[in-house]
Backbone as CSV, one residue per row, in Angstrom:
resi,resn,N_x,N_y,N_z,CA_x,CA_y,CA_z,C_x,C_y,C_z
1,MET,-25.209,58.874,-78.965,-26.197,59.335,-79.566,-26.227,60.809,-79.491
2,TYR,-27.116,61.521,-79.910,-27.318,62.866,-80.479,-27.693,63.466,-79.122
3,PHE,-28.266,65.079,-79.477,-29.056,65.701,-78.870,-29.880,65.619,-78.746
4,ASP,-30.442,64.916,-79.560,-32.166,65.041,-80.130,-32.754,63.482,-79.395
5,ASP,-31.527,62.161,-79.043,-31.519,61.232,-78.015,-31.876,61.114,-76.671
6,PHE,-31.371,62.778,-76.014,-31.529,62.287,-74.419,-33.038,63.108,-74.015
7,GLU,-33.239,62.805,-72.890,-34.083,63.674,-72.229,-33.881,63.477,-70.642
8,VAL,-34.521,64.522,-69.789,-34.404,64.555,-69.029,-34.487,63.309,-67.430
9,GLY,-33.538,62.667,-67.062,-33.794,61.930,-66.084,-32.693,60.813,-66.928
10,TYR,-32.566,60.749,-68.078,-31.356,59.406,-69.036,-30.307,59.067,-68.204
11,ARG,-30.222,58.040,-67.414,-28.997,57.798,-67.118,-28.421,56.995,-67.375
12,PHE,-26.800,56.584,-67.108,-26.190,55.903,-68.037,-24.858,55.842,-66.785
13,GLU,-24.319,54.497,-66.828,-22.670,54.066,-65.826,-21.620,53.977,-67.000
14,THR,-20.727,53.727,-66.307,-19.404,53.538,-67.201,-19.015,52.369,-66.794
15,PRO,-17.407,51.903,-66.987,-16.518,51.018,-66.523,-16.346,51.743,-65.123
16,VAL,-15.468,50.707,-64.174,-14.932,51.021,-63.272,-13.792,50.859,-63.634
17,ARG,-12.775,51.645,-62.971,-10.907,51.496,-63.246,-10.360,51.911,-61.812
18,ALA,-9.598,51.151,-61.239,-8.547,51.189,-60.387,-7.439,52.350,-60.586
19,LEU,-6.931,52.906,-59.523,-5.554,53.763,-59.595,-4.691,53.374,-58.576
20,SER,-4.003,52.943,-59.290,-2.204,52.571,-58.124,-1.606,53.579,-57.729
21,GLU,-0.938,53.427,-56.573,-0.304,54.496,-55.600,0.693,54.563,-56.710
22,SER,1.365,54.498,-57.994,2.444,54.730,-58.511,1.651,55.869,-59.603
23,GLU,0.566,55.380,-60.278,-0.311,56.261,-60.939,-0.773,57.583,-59.929
24,ILE,-0.943,58.024,-59.375,-1.435,59.102,-58.257,-0.243,59.357,-57.704
25,MET,0.554,58.905,-57.691,2.135,59.810,-57.117,2.787,60.474,-58.194
26,ASP,2.677,59.995,-59.762,3.228,60.554,-60.454,2.540,61.731,-60.982
27,TYR,1.026,61.439,-61.217,0.316,62.748,-61.246,0.363,63.909,-60.264
28,ALA,0.398,63.633,-59.345,0.354,64.584,-58.472,1.643,65.054,-58.502
29,ARG,2.878,64.617,-58.797,4.744,64.833,-58.721,4.236,66.439,-59.960
30,VAL,3.526,66.272,-61.151,3.236,67.261,-62.043,2.562,68.465,-61.936
31,TYR,1.244,67.639,-61.214,-0.040,68.696,-61.385,-0.604,69.288,-59.976
32,ASP,-0.172,68.312,-59.120,-0.577,68.902,-57.579,0.235,67.806,-57.012
33,PRO,1.356,68.598,-56.369,2.627,67.843,-55.607,2.140,68.368,-53.943
34,GLN,1.108,68.177,-53.035,1.344,68.061,-51.994,1.467,66.817,-51.219
35,PRO,2.089,67.087,-49.870,2.718,66.014,-49.646,1.841,64.634,-49.233
36,PHE,-0.057,64.571,-49.210,-0.616,63.881,-49.080,-0.812,62.751,-50.773
37,HIS,0.081,63.672,-51.532,-0.332,62.897,-52.515,0.749,62.161,-53.194
38,ILE,2.190,62.773,-52.800,3.369,61.891,-53.194,4.618,61.535,-52.204
39,ASP,4.091,61.752,-50.629,5.142,61.238,-49.712,4.030,60.129,-48.575
40,PRO,4.972,59.426,-49.122,3.883,57.974,-48.079,4.135,58.562,-46.457
41,GLU,5.192,58.619,-46.081,5.404,58.950,-44.873,4.924,60.416,-44.565
42,ALA,5.077,61.424,-45.049,3.566,62.672,-44.561,2.480,62.486,-45.046
43,ALA,1.928,60.860,-45.841,0.866,61.020,-46.240,0.141,60.135,-45.089
44,ALA,1.117,59.474,-44.080,0.571,58.976,-43.175,0.735,59.685,-42.249
45,ARG,1.120,60.640,-41.715,0.857,61.946,-40.843,-0.337,62.384,-41.108
46,SER,-0.766,62.821,-42.496,-1.892,63.589,-42.492,-2.982,63.073,-42.176
47,ILE,-4.134,64.233,-42.179,-5.569,63.437,-41.697,-5.744,62.646,-42.596
48,TYR,-5.793,62.039,-43.704,-5.990,61.175,-44.398,-5.567,60.130,-44.432
49,GLY,-4.261,59.981,-43.177,-3.599,58.537,-43.125,-3.048,57.687,-44.205
50,GLY,-2.664,58.597,-45.210,-1.479,57.674,-46.236,-2.460,58.388,-47.290
51,ILE,-1.591,57.961,-48.897,-1.709,58.693,-50.042,-3.224,58.630,-50.683
52,ILE,-3.511,59.822,-50.822,-4.752,59.955,-51.678,-4.847,60.368,-52.763
53,ALA,-5.552,60.481,-53.811,-5.388,60.752,-55.271,-5.880,62.346,-54.891
54,SER,-5.093,63.511,-56.428,-5.858,64.481,-56.347,-7.084,64.423,-56.887
55,GLY,-8.020,65.729,-56.230,-8.990,65.553,-56.565,-9.135,65.834,-58.095
56,LEU,-8.692,66.824,-58.741,-8.687,67.199,-60.101,-7.906,65.757,-60.799
57,GLN,-7.220,64.632,-60.274,-7.105,63.187,-61.595,-8.285,62.632,-60.960
58,THR,-8.999,62.767,-60.084,-10.130,61.584,-59.703,-11.197,62.248,-60.691
59,CYS,-11.056,63.493,-61.250,-11.960,64.257,-62.426,-11.297,63.949,-63.361
60,ALA,-10.139,63.501,-63.406,-9.704,63.772,-65.019,-9.949,62.110,-65.507
61,VAL,-9.374,61.387,-64.671,-10.181,59.944,-64.853,-11.749,59.004,-64.723
62,ALA,-12.518,60.113,-64.305,-14.290,59.971,-63.738,-14.763,60.671,-65.697
63,PHE,-13.962,61.575,-66.088,-14.635,61.880,-67.295,-13.773,61.319,-68.429
64,ALA,-12.693,60.705,-68.379,-11.872,59.283,-69.200,-12.845,58.195,-69.307
65,LEU,-13.373,57.663,-68.067,-14.314,57.084,-67.741,-15.584,57.062,-68.581
66,THR,-16.320,58.215,-68.158,-17.505,58.822,-69.021,-17.636,58.564,-70.581
67,LEU,-15.973,58.921,-71.302,-15.888,58.676,-72.491,-15.983,57.400,-72.889
68,LYS,-15.136,56.790,-71.880,-14.873,55.298,-72.377,-16.644,54.317,-72.803
69,ALA,-17.421,55.085,-71.913,-18.802,54.407,-71.922,-19.512,55.109,-73.282
70,ASP,-18.960,56.142,-73.823,-19.462,56.322,-75.248,-20.644,56.462,-75.711
71,VAL,-21.582,57.509,-74.738,-22.793,58.033,-74.453,-22.996,58.956,-75.889
72,PHE,-22.095,59.879,-75.711,-22.542,61.056,-76.743,-21.342,61.618,-77.466
73,ASN,-20.195,60.408,-77.811,-18.939,61.199,-78.039,-18.854,61.448,-79.619
74,GLU,-19.897,60.383,-80.113,-19.967,61.340,-81.931,-20.753,62.481,-81.813
75,ALA,-21.588,63.162,-80.962,-22.222,64.587,-80.883,-21.607,65.511,-79.893
76,SER,-20.426,65.134,-79.361,-19.707,65.770,-78.476,-19.244,67.287,-79.376
77,MET,-19.698,68.501,-78.750,-18.739,69.689,-79.298,-18.735,70.425,-78.558
78,GLY,-18.008,69.865,-77.398,-17.062,70.503,-76.049,-18.144,70.337,-75.057
79,SER,-17.247,71.263,-74.039,-18.783,71.996,-73.599,-18.217,73.375,-72.491
80,PRO,-18.666,74.405,-72.461,-18.567,75.688,-71.678,-18.455,75.598,-70.212
81,GLY,-18.270,74.212,-69.768,-18.307,74.502,-68.196,-18.387,73.245,-67.052
82,MET,-17.870,73.608,-66.335,-18.358,72.241,-64.997,-19.205,73.306,-64.309
83,ASP,-19.852,72.771,-62.869,-20.344,73.501,-61.945,-20.505,72.645,-60.821
84,ARG,-20.558,72.949,-59.707,-20.845,72.029,-58.411,-19.822,71.112,-58.165
85,ILE,-18.479,71.163,-58.313,-17.627,70.121,-57.718,-17.649,69.899,-56.690
86,ARG,-17.718,68.931,-56.122,-17.612,68.321,-54.754,-16.793,67.107,-54.616
87,TRP,-15.518,67.158,-53.539,-14.633,65.951,-53.485,-15.206,65.328,-52.460
88,LEU,-15.673,64.993,-51.941,-17.021,64.194,-50.756,-15.877,63.143,-50.205
89,LYS,-15.320,62.033,-50.218,-14.229,61.172,-49.919,-12.969,61.016,-50.604
90,PRO,-11.561,61.007,-50.269,-10.533,60.372,-50.766,-10.595,59.218,-51.441
91,VAL,-10.116,59.552,-52.748,-9.634,58.337,-53.217,-8.865,57.749,-53.360
92,ARG,-8.304,56.696,-52.281,-6.868,56.148,-52.166,-6.255,54.858,-53.346
93,PRO,-5.031,54.650,-53.436,-4.666,53.912,-53.775,-5.242,52.412,-53.870
94,GLY,-5.697,51.650,-54.993,-6.077,50.619,-55.451,-7.857,50.643,-55.672
95,ASP,-8.460,51.698,-55.046,-9.881,52.055,-55.294,-10.524,52.083,-56.623
96,LEU,-11.354,51.169,-56.699,-12.131,51.246,-57.665,-13.040,51.956,-58.274
97,ILE,-13.168,53.028,-59.258,-14.367,54.349,-59.096,-14.891,53.975,-60.541
98,GLY,-16.214,54.172,-60.271,-17.502,54.286,-61.708,-17.876,55.574,-61.738
99,VAL,-18.655,55.829,-62.641,-19.503,56.796,-63.076,-20.819,57.182,-62.835
100,THR,-22.020,57.569,-62.878,-23.439,57.313,-63.522,-23.631,58.805,-63.436
101,GLY,-23.788,58.815,-64.594,-24.593,60.193,-65.475,-25.823,60.433,-65.317
102,GLU,-26.778,61.458,-64.844,-27.443,62.130,-64.647,-28.191,62.483,-65.861
103,VAL,-29.119,63.029,-66.768,-29.421,64.359,-67.502,-30.415,65.134,-66.396
104,THR,-30.095,66.090,-66.639,-30.866,66.998,-65.696,-31.820,68.660,-66.422
105,GLU,-31.295,68.643,-67.704,-31.444,69.794,-68.542,-31.143,69.459,-69.388
106,ILE,-32.159,69.682,-70.490,-32.109,69.978,-71.850,-32.579,71.108,-72.649
107,ALA,-31.774,72.030,-73.286,-32.380,72.742,-74.176,-31.999,73.045,-75.781
108,ARG,-32.571,73.518,-76.624,-31.936,73.296,-77.786,-31.390,74.741,-78.295
109,SER,-30.691,75.019,-79.175,-30.150,76.415,-79.526,-30.943,76.956,-80.392
110,ALA,-31.338,78.315,-79.882,-32.457,79.182,-80.064,-31.464,79.599,-81.545
111,SER,-30.383,79.872,-81.477,-29.480,80.656,-82.689,-28.562,79.513,-83.493
112,ARG,-28.824,78.523,-83.208,-27.949,77.462,-84.227,-28.899,75.845,-84.222
113,PRO,-29.476,76.096,-84.976,-30.594,74.893,-85.256,-29.621,73.281,-85.078
114,ASP,-28.601,73.549,-85.629,-27.886,71.897,-85.615,-27.768,71.502,-84.005
115,ARG,-27.428,72.005,-82.846,-27.021,71.681,-81.627,-28.479,71.823,-80.559
116,GLY,-27.470,71.042,-79.488,-28.323,71.498,-77.842,-27.429,71.192,-76.800
117,ARG,-27.996,72.150,-75.793,-26.872,71.758,-74.271,-27.916,71.150,-73.888
118,ILE,-27.391,70.187,-73.051,-27.548,69.349,-72.300,-26.904,69.510,-70.926
119,VAL,-27.277,69.052,-69.690,-26.691,69.299,-68.876,-26.656,67.742,-67.596
120,ILE,-25.260,67.343,-67.430,-25.706,66.139,-67.050,-24.845,66.241,-65.291
121,ASP,-25.282,65.727,-64.746,-24.859,65.665,-63.608,-24.609,63.843,-62.861
122,TYR,-23.066,64.056,-62.831,-22.426,63.152,-62.455,-21.741,62.760,-60.790
123,THR,-21.933,61.238,-60.568,-21.379,60.967,-59.115,-20.473,59.873,-59.694
124,VAL,-19.426,60.362,-58.864,-18.692,58.962,-59.084,-18.391,57.937,-57.718
125,THR,-18.543,57.308,-57.659,-18.485,55.754,-56.337,-17.457,54.883,-56.645
126,ASN,-16.576,55.352,-55.310,-16.096,54.002,-55.125,-16.626,52.457,-55.147
127,GLN,-15.493,51.382,-55.209,-15.915,50.679,-54.998,-16.906,49.930,-53.932
128,THR,-17.326,50.792,-52.510,-18.100,49.868,-51.320,-19.179,51.102,-51.990
129,GLY,-19.517,51.511,-53.080,-20.631,52.802,-52.957,-20.648,53.729,-52.575
130,GLU,-19.600,53.822,-51.796,-19.285,56.058,-51.517,-19.606,56.596,-52.363
131,VAL,-20.139,57.423,-52.296,-19.726,58.522,-53.337,-18.424,59.605,-52.868
132,VAL,-17.611,59.575,-53.779,-16.502,60.191,-53.586,-16.271,61.790,-54.151
133,LEU,-17.364,62.349,-55.421,-16.683,63.192,-56.462,-18.413,63.027,-56.668
134,THR,-18.856,64.517,-57.178,-20.087,64.568,-57.748,-19.499,65.968,-58.670
135,TYR,-20.212,66.396,-59.635,-20.060,67.215,-60.300,-21.035,67.605,-61.408
136,ALA,-21.467,68.624,-62.006,-21.889,68.614,-63.345,-21.434,69.503,-64.165
137,ILE,-21.653,68.917,-65.844,-20.992,69.337,-66.523,-22.189,69.798,-68.438
138,THR,-21.997,70.432,-68.451,-23.025,71.243,-69.990,-22.219,71.052,-71.130
139,HIS,-22.874,69.957,-71.560,-22.132,69.342,-72.885,-22.933,69.969,-74.126
140,LEU,-22.814,70.242,-74.934,-22.986,70.783,-76.231,-22.990,69.727,-77.644
141,LEU,-24.207,68.961,-77.996,-24.264,68.077,-78.896,-24.613,68.320,-80.078
142,ARG,-24.372,67.832,-81.004,-25.179,68.327,-82.010,-26.205,67.250,-82.426
143,ARG,-26.999,67.761,-83.091,-28.297,67.377,-82.930,-28.370,65.996,-84.371
144,ARG,-28.981,65.152,-84.192,-29.088,64.039,-85.024,-29.419,64.318,-86.959
145,PRO,-28.426,63.878,-87.228,-28.455,64.561,-88.881,-29.579,64.185,-89.649
146,GLY,-30.257,65.238,-90.258,-31.368,64.867,-91.282,-32.432,65.542,-90.413
147,ILE,-32.507,65.926,-88.780,-33.300,66.812,-88.122,-33.357,68.208,-88.486
């Protein structure tokens, strides 16, 4: 889809994906080496009661799932940023996570007629439907060729 194909309220869902304990720990050893991400014994004694995924890993996986859904890939021109990131529940080994996106804002570029900006609010849920993460991304998208 291109910028011109979106309207406020448009929703889409991604495929789901599980995170394994080894994948969680491998990511955390490099990018977020806190004990509740990398040490099963320390994690068991933590407020989480076991290994949990890094919130940043959850964001990265959610974004990869969004790209797998292939909603705006061809029109994407990047993003100036994310807003309102909230980690609401831990993601645990074996959890299946999926993403729902909803367009909440649309604006054509005043200075560059070949593009526009859309804001998508994302909700990431686990296999039981619990919301584990929410965030918003402003996407820059090409307009449909010939418009």
